[in-house]
């Protein structure tokens, strides 16, 4: 190999060491910052083995996590798939924290390490730091401290109250995790360690000074006047801030039977659920952003002669695997691949900015032909979530490329109907439907706390606002309701109310459920 | 400049605790599965790895999920080739389309199995038997011995004299004590003779001959005093009895299958046999199992027939013992095989036959068996009545006499699975020594 060509290369062969990692990182950083204009948290890259990767997987990707059997179940499940060869390990794992932690697997080749660095340490990192949802809802600098606190706190509870008692609270809290997030108002920021310490001290103080006598006060005078009753109800609701969509929050604050440490555990689960909520709303964008960034950077490195053709081939092969989208009738079809969709949409944006067709000019007058692809992308990454991103940027040419079509499915019919396909008339409908399918808030059952008579029988009433007639899966509903009862301590009922007609579709109460827990 | 941290040396298995919690949680279900396997599987298979399906109950994580089979939904799918708006796709069964649609939007968790190791299976198995500590068990093993050369000894019977070693000792001693050799003496004698024969020897060499004679005399005396072979030289071959590794064992399972032995009784018996098998398996490389069942006649059968066939009839226990004797004579010579037998019965027997059973044991079987365990399976109610007394069925009373005479015979009663292990310990743990009768 001629000396001149070799000097430009960052690495040769597939072995890596810390020197090549560092040199490659610097080259990638230069492109990411100077050419793509990315803005990232400081990076911390950690080398781990594949077993450790499996461990990290099963604790929902957090480096610190409290102990719970469900993580063991997840581990057994992942491990099983991995050993059967049904699933490969992810090449990377990245944590939304400041500094941003990226795991690199030791088994990766140097080319893969470069790919992962570009993908995670710059793509994901930039997205975490700049996307409005993450900026607004998560606190990257506090999460690791908080997780450490949570882990210790729960371990301490296990010591004091026994593993079984803690486990049963966690089980119930996990069942309500999806209903444990604020969707519309911003949750209070994670308090700093000091503040938390103070809260804990306060809790302990309350625990010591708690007097059960106050709970046995006689009920207020009986009201027979229906108007007064109604007024009472509305006052009561106002006082409790009902209706409340965050079930975990409501139980944490209002449940009469929970002890302070149990409330704190609910809070921990809720905080974690909230922390992951933006990730669930931005899967396509987040993965698309990271994939787009690694693809662009690796190509730049190759153009500059900094990586060999062999390394580039390896990168491309793995890139192709990642963005592979099997058609719906393929046995491998797992749903729409967020990597594929996100990456393709971002490439489309670049193309529309630089080299638009007349169709693009019609659909995207603001960006077509401006040449400002970099700014357009940075803006999209910062200011959208999946739903709005797709609604705004899914282009007709991409709908054709993916050959997307829209299927409607009514429960009563024994067939599905093709509503729209990738043609002139269908673009709009497909785009809207696809965007809606990424609206986490809309796809999750809308369940709210409606009413509770704290001075009466303390029956907790939940309401499920049924949209499009989609009910709840019954076994899961009943089991989950039992968990709510466990946390609430008194009977709980749920009513399914059609959000359009206001008609009650079903009702279910724990008093009728067999098998109390 | 990034911060690189090498975490590879950090502890692995961070999720070990979580996995143990999960297993503990799943334990009830796993136990049920293992129990089922023990019931329906082969005895020898209990001691193996098992695939166990992920138990659903107790480890499910419920949540409020939309019902896939209700309401009106829309899916956007990739890869349309032939559809036009308005086309209808059948939902279930033939059409892939709708099935794919469901899979695309729903959260499906694969059914998966995980493998329990041998130890985990045994743990679960023994847990049901309320096994406190398997390790403490110690079967008194009796073995055949073979004499093996083991060095030399200074005492022993003349038959075992080791000539080579003895002669070497004597030679060494002779050299050390400078015993004159025969050649030395003969040379001297020859010289004397030569000198005497020479003319005029009497005068010329008289002095010299005299000296030679004295030397010769001294040599001869010395030869007489120092024995050629002294008792201290003698070495005997030493023999040591060495345990003869007998790597094979045969286990006879005898069971009464008459009408009184119902599902419960057979299950208890099976558990006992399984335990015995697991136990012997630890000792021997090779185990045969012979299943003999009997009603009023006995026969050797395979395992399946043994536990599951519905044959029924009267009861003559001795037929089973005779059958066992026959099998031993034909296939399992007692000097090559360690023979174990376990008999399970509810103790019902035709009148007069119990005595015959006892005499069969006294005269024949107990000499051949390493160990013979008799387990009487009784009602739980009966435990209270019979548990402590020696009264009982005729078979029980007859076997009592065998029990008194033969230390390698044990008998006991069981009524429920939890009894089996303690009884097993009693049967196989307590005996002091098992004599070998050959």
Short mmCIF file of N, CA and C in Angstrom, two decimals, chain A residues 187-284:
data_model
loop_
_atom_site.label_atom_id
_atom_site.label_comp_id
_atom_site.label_asym_id
_atom_site.label_seq_id
_atom_site.Cartn_x
_atom_site.Cartn_y
_atom_site.Cartn_z
N UNK A 187 -44.66 18.03 33.67
CA UNK A 187 -44.47 17.57 35.04
C UNK A 187 -43.41 18.42 35.72
N UNK A 188 -43.47 18.49 37.03
CA UNK A 188 -42.41 19.23 37.72
C UNK A 188 -41.05 18.61 37.39
N UNK A 189 -40.06 19.47 37.28
CA UNK A 189 -38.72 18.97 36.97
C UNK A 189 -38.24 17.99 38.04
N UNK A 190 -37.39 17.10 37.65
CA UNK A 190 -36.80 16.21 38.65
C UNK A 190 -36.07 17.09 39.65
N UNK A 191 -36.42 16.89 40.88
CA UNK A 191 -35.77 17.73 41.87
C UNK A 191 -34.32 17.31 42.04
N UNK A 192 -33.53 18.23 42.45
CA UNK A 192 -32.13 17.90 42.64
C UNK A 192 -31.98 17.03 43.87
N UNK A 193 -30.81 16.49 44.01
CA UNK A 193 -30.58 15.55 45.10
C UNK A 193 -30.93 16.16 46.46
N UNK A 194 -30.60 17.41 46.62
CA UNK A 194 -30.84 18.07 47.90
C UNK A 194 -32.33 18.15 48.22
N UNK A 195 -33.05 18.57 47.19
CA UNK A 195 -34.49 18.71 47.38
C UNK A 195 -35.11 17.36 47.70
N UNK A 196 -34.64 16.37 47.02
CA UNK A 196 -35.20 15.04 47.26
C UNK A 196 -34.92 14.59 48.68
N UNK A 197 -33.72 14.91 49.10
CA UNK A 197 -33.36 14.55 50.47
C UNK A 197 -34.36 15.19 51.44
N UNK A 198 -34.69 16.44 51.16
CA UNK A 198 -35.63 17.15 52.02
C UNK A 198 -37.01 16.48 51.97
N UNK A 199 -37.43 16.12 50.76
CA UNK A 199 -38.73 15.45 50.63
C UNK A 199 -38.76 14.16 51.45
N UNK A 200 -37.67 13.45 51.36
CA UNK A 200 -37.62 12.18 52.06
C UNK A 200 -37.68 12.39 53.56
N UNK A 201 -36.97 13.40 54.00
CA UNK A 201 -37.02 13.70 55.43
C UNK A 201 -38.43 14.08 55.85
N UNK A 202 -39.09 14.84 55.00
CA UNK A 202 -40.45 15.23 55.32
C UNK A 202 -41.35 14.01 55.41
N UNK A 203 -41.17 13.10 54.44
CA UNK A 203 -41.97 11.88 54.45
C UNK A 203 -41.76 11.11 55.74
N UNK A 204 -40.51 11.01 56.11
CA UNK A 204 -40.21 10.25 57.32
C UNK A 204 -40.82 10.93 58.55
N UNK A 205 -40.80 12.25 58.53
CA UNK A 205 -41.40 12.99 59.63
C UNK A 205 -42.90 12.73 59.68
N UNK A 206 -43.52 12.80 58.49
CA UNK A 206 -44.96 12.55 58.45
C UNK A 206 -45.29 11.16 58.95
N UNK A 207 -44.45 10.24 58.56
CA UNK A 207 -44.65 8.85 58.96
C UNK A 207 -44.67 8.73 60.49
N UNK A 208 -43.75 9.47 61.09
CA UNK A 208 -43.64 9.38 62.54
C UNK A 208 -44.81 10.07 63.25
N UNK A 209 -45.28 11.16 62.67
CA UNK A 209 -46.29 11.93 63.37
C UNK A 209 -47.71 11.59 62.93
N UNK A 210 -47.82 10.64 62.03
CA UNK A 210 -49.13 10.28 61.51
C UNK A 210 -50.04 9.76 62.62
N UNK A 211 -51.25 10.26 62.64
CA UNK A 211 -52.19 9.77 63.63
C UNK A 211 -53.41 9.21 62.94
N UNK A 212 -53.70 7.97 63.23
CA UNK A 212 -54.80 7.30 62.56
C UNK A 212 -56.14 7.87 62.99
N UNK A 213 -56.14 8.53 64.14
CA UNK A 213 -57.40 9.07 64.67
C UNK A 213 -58.10 9.98 63.68
N UNK A 214 -57.33 10.77 62.95
CA UNK A 214 -57.92 11.74 62.04
C UNK A 214 -58.76 11.10 60.95
N UNK A 215 -58.49 9.87 60.71
CA UNK A 215 -59.26 9.23 59.64
C UNK A 215 -60.63 8.76 60.11
N UNK A 216 -60.81 8.74 61.39
CA UNK A 216 -62.07 8.22 61.90
C UNK A 216 -63.06 9.33 62.27
N UNK A 217 -62.79 10.54 61.80
CA UNK A 217 -63.74 11.63 62.05
C UNK A 217 -65.11 11.27 61.48
N UNK A 218 -66.16 11.64 62.17
CA UNK A 218 -67.49 11.32 61.63
C UNK A 218 -67.72 12.06 60.33
N UNK A 219 -68.52 11.47 59.42
CA UNK A 219 -68.78 12.11 58.14
C UNK A 219 -69.55 13.42 58.33
N UNK A 220 -69.41 14.31 57.38
CA UNK A 220 -70.15 15.58 57.46
C UNK A 220 -71.65 15.29 57.35
N UNK A 221 -72.42 16.27 57.72
CA UNK A 221 -73.87 16.07 57.80
C UNK A 221 -74.44 15.56 56.48
N UNK A 222 -75.39 14.67 56.58
CA UNK A 222 -76.03 14.07 55.41
C UNK A 222 -76.77 15.14 54.61
N UNK A 223 -76.59 15.10 53.31
CA UNK A 223 -77.29 16.06 52.47
C UNK A 223 -78.33 15.34 51.63
N UNK A 224 -79.56 15.72 51.76
CA UNK A 224 -80.58 15.07 50.96
C UNK A 224 -80.98 15.93 49.76
N UNK A 225 -80.68 17.18 49.87
CA UNK A 225 -81.02 18.08 48.77
C UNK A 225 -80.18 17.74 47.54
N UNK A 226 -80.86 17.33 46.45
CA UNK A 226 -80.10 16.90 45.26
C UNK A 226 -79.19 18.00 44.72
N UNK A 227 -79.62 19.21 44.81
CA UNK A 227 -78.79 20.30 44.30
C UNK A 227 -77.50 20.41 45.10
N UNK A 228 -77.70 20.29 46.42
CA UNK A 228 -76.53 20.38 47.29
C UNK A 228 -75.58 19.22 47.03
N UNK A 229 -76.17 18.05 46.79
CA UNK A 229 -75.33 16.89 46.47
C UNK A 229 -74.50 17.17 45.23
N UNK A 230 -75.19 17.69 44.24
CA UNK A 230 -74.51 17.97 42.98
C UNK A 230 -73.37 18.99 43.19
N UNK A 231 -73.70 19.97 44.02
CA UNK A 231 -72.69 20.99 44.28
C UNK A 231 -71.49 20.37 44.99
N UNK A 232 -71.84 19.50 45.94
CA UNK A 232 -70.77 18.80 46.66
C UNK A 232 -69.87 18.04 45.70
N UNK A 233 -70.54 17.32 44.79
CA UNK A 233 -69.78 16.52 43.83
C UNK A 233 -68.84 17.40 43.03
N UNK A 234 -69.35 18.49 42.52
CA UNK A 234 -68.49 19.32 41.67
C UNK A 234 -67.38 19.97 42.49
N UNK A 235 -67.70 20.30 43.73
CA UNK A 235 -66.66 20.87 44.59
C UNK A 235 -65.56 19.85 44.86
N UNK A 236 -66.07 18.66 45.15
CA UNK A 236 -65.15 17.57 45.45
C UNK A 236 -64.22 17.33 44.27
N UNK A 237 -64.82 17.30 43.07
CA UNK A 237 -64.02 17.07 41.87
C UNK A 237 -63.00 18.17 41.69
N UNK A 238 -63.45 19.36 41.99
CA UNK A 238 -62.55 20.48 41.83
C UNK A 238 -61.38 20.37 42.80
N UNK A 239 -61.76 20.00 44.03
CA UNK A 239 -60.73 19.89 45.06
C UNK A 239 -59.70 18.82 44.70
N UNK A 240 -60.17 17.75 44.11
CA UNK A 240 -59.25 16.66 43.77
C UNK A 240 -58.65 16.84 42.38
N UNK A 241 -59.04 17.94 41.73
CA UNK A 241 -58.49 18.20 40.41
C UNK A 241 -58.90 17.14 39.39
N UNK A 242 -60.18 16.74 39.46
CA UNK A 242 -60.66 15.70 38.56
C UNK A 242 -61.35 16.34 37.36
N UNK A 243 -61.48 15.69 36.24
CA UNK A 243 -60.86 14.38 35.98
C UNK A 243 -59.34 14.45 35.84
N UNK A 244 -58.71 13.32 36.15
CA UNK A 244 -57.25 13.26 36.13
C UNK A 244 -56.84 12.10 35.23
N UNK A 245 -55.99 12.38 34.25
CA UNK A 245 -55.60 11.31 33.33
C UNK A 245 -54.40 10.53 33.85
N UNK A 246 -53.64 11.12 34.75
CA UNK A 246 -52.46 10.42 35.24
C UNK A 246 -52.83 9.59 36.47
N UNK A 247 -53.18 8.35 36.22
CA UNK A 247 -53.67 7.49 37.29
C UNK A 247 -52.65 7.31 38.40
N UNK A 248 -51.40 7.11 38.01
CA UNK A 248 -50.37 6.89 39.03
C UNK A 248 -50.22 8.12 39.92
N UNK A 249 -50.29 9.28 39.27
CA UNK A 249 -50.16 10.53 40.02
C UNK A 249 -51.32 10.67 41.00
N UNK A 250 -52.52 10.38 40.51
CA UNK A 250 -53.69 10.48 41.36
C UNK A 250 -53.58 9.54 42.56
N UNK A 251 -53.21 8.32 42.30
CA UNK A 251 -53.11 7.34 43.39
C UNK A 251 -52.03 7.75 44.37
N UNK A 252 -50.93 8.22 43.83
CA UNK A 252 -49.83 8.64 44.70
C UNK A 252 -50.28 9.74 45.65
N UNK A 253 -51.06 10.67 45.11
CA UNK A 253 -51.42 11.82 45.92
C UNK A 253 -52.64 11.56 46.79
N UNK A 254 -53.56 10.71 46.32
CA UNK A 254 -54.86 10.66 46.96
C UNK A 254 -55.15 9.38 47.72
N UNK A 255 -54.53 8.27 47.31
CA UNK A 255 -54.90 7.01 47.94
C UNK A 255 -54.77 7.09 49.46
N UNK A 256 -55.76 6.52 50.12
CA UNK A 256 -55.80 6.65 51.58
C UNK A 256 -55.00 5.56 52.27
N UNK A 257 -54.74 4.50 51.55
CA UNK A 257 -54.14 3.35 52.24
C UNK A 257 -52.62 3.27 52.06
N UNK A 258 -52.09 4.07 51.17
CA UNK A 258 -50.67 3.92 50.90
C UNK A 258 -49.83 4.60 51.99
N UNK A 259 -48.75 3.94 52.29
CA UNK A 259 -47.81 4.53 53.22
C UNK A 259 -46.83 5.39 52.44
N UNK A 260 -46.18 6.30 53.13
CA UNK A 260 -45.29 7.23 52.41
C UNK A 260 -44.29 6.54 51.48
N UNK A 261 -43.70 5.46 51.95
CA UNK A 261 -42.70 4.82 51.07
C UNK A 261 -43.36 4.23 49.83
N UNK A 262 -44.61 3.80 49.97
CA UNK A 262 -45.30 3.25 48.80
C UNK A 262 -45.61 4.36 47.80
N UNK A 263 -45.95 5.52 48.32
CA UNK A 263 -46.18 6.67 47.43
C UNK A 263 -44.90 7.02 46.68
N UNK A 264 -43.81 6.98 47.40
CA UNK A 264 -42.53 7.32 46.77
C UNK A 264 -42.22 6.33 45.64
N UNK A 265 -42.57 5.06 45.84
CA UNK A 265 -42.32 4.07 44.78
C UNK A 265 -43.19 4.37 43.57
N UNK A 266 -44.45 4.71 43.81
CA UNK A 266 -45.32 5.10 42.68
C UNK A 266 -44.70 6.27 41.93
N UNK A 267 -44.16 7.17 42.70
CA UNK A 267 -43.57 8.35 42.09
C UNK A 267 -42.37 7.97 41.22
N UNK A 268 -41.58 7.06 41.73
CA UNK A 268 -40.40 6.63 40.96
C UNK A 268 -40.83 6.03 39.62
N UNK A 269 -41.82 5.13 39.68
CA UNK A 269 -42.29 4.48 38.45
C UNK A 269 -42.85 5.53 37.50
N UNK A 270 -43.57 6.48 38.06
CA UNK A 270 -44.18 7.53 37.25
C UNK A 270 -43.09 8.39 36.58
N UNK A 271 -42.10 8.74 37.34
CA UNK A 271 -41.03 9.58 36.79
C UNK A 271 -40.32 8.87 35.65
N UNK A 272 -40.11 7.56 35.83
CA UNK A 272 -39.43 6.82 34.77
C UNK A 272 -40.33 6.73 33.53
N UNK A 273 -41.61 6.49 33.76
CA UNK A 273 -42.55 6.43 32.63
C UNK A 273 -42.54 7.75 31.87
N UNK A 274 -42.52 8.82 32.64
CA UNK A 274 -42.52 10.15 32.02
C UNK A 274 -41.23 10.38 31.22
N UNK A 275 -40.14 9.89 31.79
CA UNK A 275 -38.84 10.07 31.13
C UNK A 275 -38.81 9.38 29.78
N UNK A 276 -39.46 8.21 29.71
CA UNK A 276 -39.42 7.48 28.44
C UNK A 276 -40.53 7.91 27.48
N UNK A 277 -41.45 8.73 27.97
CA UNK A 277 -42.60 9.07 27.13
C UNK A 277 -42.18 9.78 25.83
N UNK A 278 -41.29 10.77 25.87
CA UNK A 278 -40.87 11.39 24.60
C UNK A 278 -40.23 10.40 23.64
N UNK A 279 -39.50 9.42 24.18
CA UNK A 279 -38.86 8.45 23.29
C UNK A 279 -39.91 7.67 22.50
N UNK A 280 -41.03 7.40 23.17
CA UNK A 280 -42.07 6.64 22.49
C UNK A 280 -42.74 7.48 21.41
N UNK A 281 -42.72 8.78 21.59
CA UNK A 281 -43.39 9.63 20.60
C UNK A 281 -42.49 10.00 19.43
N UNK A 282 -41.22 9.67 19.53
CA UNK A 282 -40.29 10.13 18.50
C UNK A 282 -39.43 9.00 17.95
N UNK A 283 -39.99 7.78 17.94
CA UNK A 283 -39.19 6.64 17.51
C UNK A 283 -38.70 6.81 16.07
N UNK A 284 -39.62 7.15 15.18
CA UNK A 284 -39.27 7.28 13.76
C UNK A 284 -38.24 8.39 13.57
#
